Amino acid sequence: MSALYHCPGCGANLPATRPIWRCACGSHLSLAPGSGLARSEIAGGEASLWRYRHALALQGPPRVSLGEGWTPLVERSWEGVPVHFKLESQMPTGSFKDRGTAVMLSHLIEVGVGPIHEDSSGNAGSSIATYAAAAGLPCRIYVPATAPRGKIVQIAATGAEVCVIPGTRQAVTEAALAAIGESFYASHNWQPFFIEGTKTLAYELWEQLGFRVPDNILVPTGYGSNILGLERGFDEIEGRGEITTRPRLFAVQAANCAAFAAAWAAGAEGYVQFTPGATAADGIATVKPVRTVEVLRALRRSGGGVVAVPESDIAPALKALGHLGLFVEPTAATAGAALSLLLHDGTISAAETTIVVLTGHGLKATDKIAELLGV
Ligand SMILES: [Zn+2]
């Protein structure tokens, strides 16, 4: 049986039987709730996210995989407090995006996708380009001229066509939208199977903690696919009666460009206008998230919130993580800075189980890191 899309805009329900990225009404789509899996259904022999394949809304086996998922969860001391760091930076392309990409492309290939394109500030672009190469799909990636050089090089190395677009991030998206007549817009921000992939983060944390639920999860957040994936995953695990408590989810943003923080501060249910500025955390500098309402709702429902990290906190956090053996890009370092803020104001206590998700590897942004650390 094929999965069902639901449109929050017009209420339509449609079967996921062909490659689409949004509803005919223009709204984004969501996947109908999944049935999840019980711990006895985990494919324990798979050292990848495919150990949870029985919970995924796919028809058959993975169509493309590079061994993504089942990333290390390591305990370190942060300001004297024990914390679990989830090393999503150790994915095949060096960022958490591979969870979403492997599942999204597996679905799209199942339903007959041809050439694809995508717009990205870097990490999603390198992930989509890499998996397209692995699957033999022609691929074009639109990137902003300001994207870190390492990410652009990573995309080019896959053989994908790289289109560097000058101007704002919005101009990059518009270039990708203008190409929808030529190839399929495999947008990780729009296509809901991407979140079907990121939900495996919830399963993995649950299993790696010995089938326990953490108290807090901090995630660097641009569009919110990890927040929505975590919510979906824990919904499913709870639905199967495996857990009775839920983690608080904290979306971490760079204060200089913080769409969710602006809405949160205003007490709004949806998007509010704000003035975006420059930040070293390029991976989360999102001006207009697609699923603002859903992400804010997930954060409120979890009892968590949004943390806006001052720009001056990013370099010290990056340095402190590096000294723990955790070399990450500035975007990921915001999560360490946010943890300090939440520990200082008493939101998080030392006795709680706290997860800090490190979303991207430092090797992706060595130029920027060199500037921040003065090396
Ligand atoms: Zn619709």
CSV table of N, CA and C and ligand atoms in Angstrom, one decimal, residues 7-12 14 23-29, ligand 1:
chain,number,residue,atom,x,y,z
A,7,CYS,N,-2.5,17.5,2.6
A,7,CYS,CA,-2.2,18.9,2.4
A,7,CYS,C,-2.8,19.7,3.5
A,8,PRO,N,-1.9,20.4,4.3
A,8,PRO,CA,-2.4,21.3,5.3
A,8,PRO,C,-3.1,22.6,4.8
A,9,GLY,N,-2.8,22.8,3.5
A,9,GLY,CA,-3.4,24.0,2.9
A,9,GLY,C,-4.9,23.8,2.5
A,10,CYS,N,-5.1,22.8,1.7
A,10,CYS,CA,-6.5,22.6,1.1
A,10,CYS,C,-7.2,21.4,1.7
A,11,GLY,N,-6.5,20.6,2.5
A,11,GLY,CA,-7.1,19.4,3.1
A,11,GLY,C,-7.1,18.2,2.2
A,12,ALA,N,-6.5,18.3,1.0
A,12,ALA,CA,-6.5,17.1,0.1
A,12,ALA,C,-5.6,16.0,0.7
A,14,LEU,N,-3.7,12.6,-0.9
A,14,LEU,CA,-3.4,11.9,-2.2
A,14,LEU,C,-2.3,10.9,-2.0
A,23,CYS,N,1.6,20.4,-3.1
A,23,CYS,CA,0.2,20.2,-3.6
A,23,CYS,C,-0.1,21.1,-4.8
A,24,ALA,N,-1.1,20.7,-5.5
A,24,ALA,CA,-1.5,21.5,-6.7
A,24,ALA,C,-2.0,22.9,-6.2
A,25,CYS,N,-2.4,23.0,-4.9
A,25,CYS,CA,-2.9,24.3,-4.4
A,25,CYS,C,-1.7,25.2,-4.0
A,26,GLY,N,-0.5,24.7,-4.1
A,26,GLY,CA,0.7,25.5,-3.8
A,26,GLY,C,1.3,25.3,-2.4
A,27,SER,N,0.5,24.6,-1.6
A,27,SER,CA,1.0,24.4,-0.2
A,27,SER,C,2.0,23.2,-0.2
A,28,HIS,N,2.8,23.2,0.9
A,28,HIS,CA,3.6,22.0,1.2
A,28,HIS,C,2.7,20.9,1.6
A,29,LEU,N,3.3,19.7,1.5
A,29,LEU,CA,2.5,18.5,1.9
A,29,LEU,C,3.2,17.8,3.1
B,1,ZN,ZN,-3.4,21.6,-1.2
